[in-house]
C-alpha cells in the first residue's frame, strides 16, 4: 500500500488507528463480504454514496 491509501492516526488512548480509503477496500466493486468471528457481513456502497453493513 502507498501512503495515500494507508494512514495511521492516534486515538485518545494513543493506540494507532488504521485508516483505509474505501476505494482501495472496494476495488471498484459496489459490494464486498467481510468475515468476522465466523460470520459473514456485506458492505455495500449505494448509488447515493452511503455505506450499508448487513449481516
PDB file of C-alpha atoms in Angstrom:
ATOM      1  CA  UNK A   1       0.000   0.000   0.000  1.00  0.00           C
ATOM      2  CA  UNK A   2       1.116   3.528  -0.511  1.00  0.00           C
ATOM      3  CA  UNK A   3       0.848   6.490   1.815  1.00  0.00           C
ATOM      4  CA  UNK A   4      -2.250   7.826   0.047  1.00  0.00           C
ATOM      5  CA  UNK A   5      -4.309   4.740   0.937  1.00  0.00           C
ATOM      6  CA  UNK A   6      -2.960   3.900   4.387  1.00  0.00           C
ATOM      7  CA  UNK A   7      -2.611   6.315   7.267  1.00  0.00           C
ATOM      8  CA  UNK A   8      -2.247   5.843  10.975  1.00  0.00           C
ATOM      9  CA  UNK A   9      -3.932   8.160  13.433  1.00  0.00           C
ATOM     10  CA  UNK A  10      -3.955   8.234  17.204  1.00  0.00           C
ATOM     11  CA  UNK A  11      -6.983   7.625  19.371  1.00  0.00           C
ATOM     12  CA  UNK A  12      -7.440   9.175  22.811  1.00  0.00           C
ATOM     13  CA  UNK A  13      -5.524   6.238  24.302  1.00  0.00           C
ATOM     14  CA  UNK A  14      -2.672   6.728  21.771  1.00  0.00           C
ATOM     15  CA  UNK A  15      -3.343   3.356  20.103  1.00  0.00           C
ATOM     16  CA  UNK A  16      -2.563   3.514  16.377  1.00  0.00           C
ATOM     17  CA  UNK A  17      -5.707   3.528  14.254  1.00  0.00           C
ATOM     18  CA  UNK A  18      -5.753   2.186  10.709  1.00  0.00           C
ATOM     19  CA  UNK A  19      -7.463   4.255   8.011  1.00  0.00           C
ATOM     20  CA  UNK A  20      -8.159   2.798   4.568  1.00  0.00           C
ATOM     21  CA  UNK A  21      -9.573   4.586   1.573  1.00  0.00           C
ATOM     22  CA  UNK A  22     -12.890   2.987   0.627  1.00  0.00           C
ATOM     23  CA  UNK A  23     -11.801   2.976  -2.995  1.00  0.00           C
ATOM     24  CA  UNK A  24      -8.872   0.657  -2.197  1.00  0.00           C
ATOM     25  CA  UNK A  25     -11.044  -1.559   0.007  1.00  0.00           C
ATOM     26  CA  UNK A  26     -13.858  -1.963  -2.537  1.00  0.00           C
ATOM     27  CA  UNK A  27     -11.537  -2.191  -5.595  1.00  0.00           C
ATOM     28  CA  UNK A  28     -14.217  -0.931  -7.988  1.00  0.00           C
ATOM     29  CA  UNK A  29     -16.986  -3.133  -6.583  1.00  0.00           C
ATOM     30  CA  UNK A  30     -20.313  -1.991  -5.158  1.00  0.00           C
ATOM     31  CA  UNK A  31     -20.382  -4.743  -2.518  1.00  0.00           C
ATOM     32  CA  UNK A  32     -17.826  -6.808  -0.593  1.00  0.00           C
ATOM     33  CA  UNK A  33     -18.069  -9.538   2.036  1.00  0.00           C
ATOM     34  CA  UNK A  34     -16.259  -9.273   5.350  1.00  0.00           C
ATOM     35  CA  UNK A  35     -15.693 -12.318   7.555  1.00  0.00           C
ATOM     36  CA  UNK A  36     -15.682 -11.695  11.324  1.00  0.00           C
ATOM     37  CA  UNK A  37     -15.732 -14.377  14.029  1.00  0.00           C
ATOM     38  CA  UNK A  38     -17.262 -16.954  11.723  1.00  0.00           C
ATOM     39  CA  UNK A  39     -19.987 -14.604  10.447  1.00  0.00           C
ATOM     40  CA  UNK A  40     -20.147 -13.006   7.002  1.00  0.00           C
ATOM     41  CA  UNK A  41     -21.115  -9.341   6.689  1.00  0.00           C
ATOM     42  CA  UNK A  42     -21.827  -7.437   3.481  1.00  0.00           C
ATOM     43  CA  UNK A  43     -20.591  -3.898   2.992  1.00  0.00           C
ATOM     44  CA  UNK A  44     -22.479  -2.183   0.195  1.00  0.00           C
ATOM     45  CA  UNK A  45     -21.988   1.210  -1.419  1.00  0.00           C
ATOM     46  CA  UNK A  46     -25.305   2.763  -2.515  1.00  0.00           C
ATOM     47  CA  UNK A  47     -25.889   4.936  -5.578  1.00  0.00           C
ATOM     48  CA  UNK A  48     -26.018   7.924  -3.225  1.00  0.00           C
ATOM     49  CA  UNK A  49     -22.556   7.153  -1.840  1.00  0.00           C
ATOM     50  CA  UNK A  50     -23.786   5.786   1.504  1.00  0.00           C
ATOM     51  CA  UNK A  51     -22.415   2.652   3.160  1.00  0.00           C
ATOM     52  CA  UNK A  52     -24.645  -0.165   4.406  1.00  0.00           C
ATOM     53  CA  UNK A  53     -23.264  -3.020   6.538  1.00  0.00           C
ATOM     54  CA  UNK A  54     -25.545  -6.048   6.926  1.00  0.00           C
ATOM     55  CA  UNK A  55     -25.175  -9.466   8.470  1.00  0.00           C
TER      56      UNK A  55
END
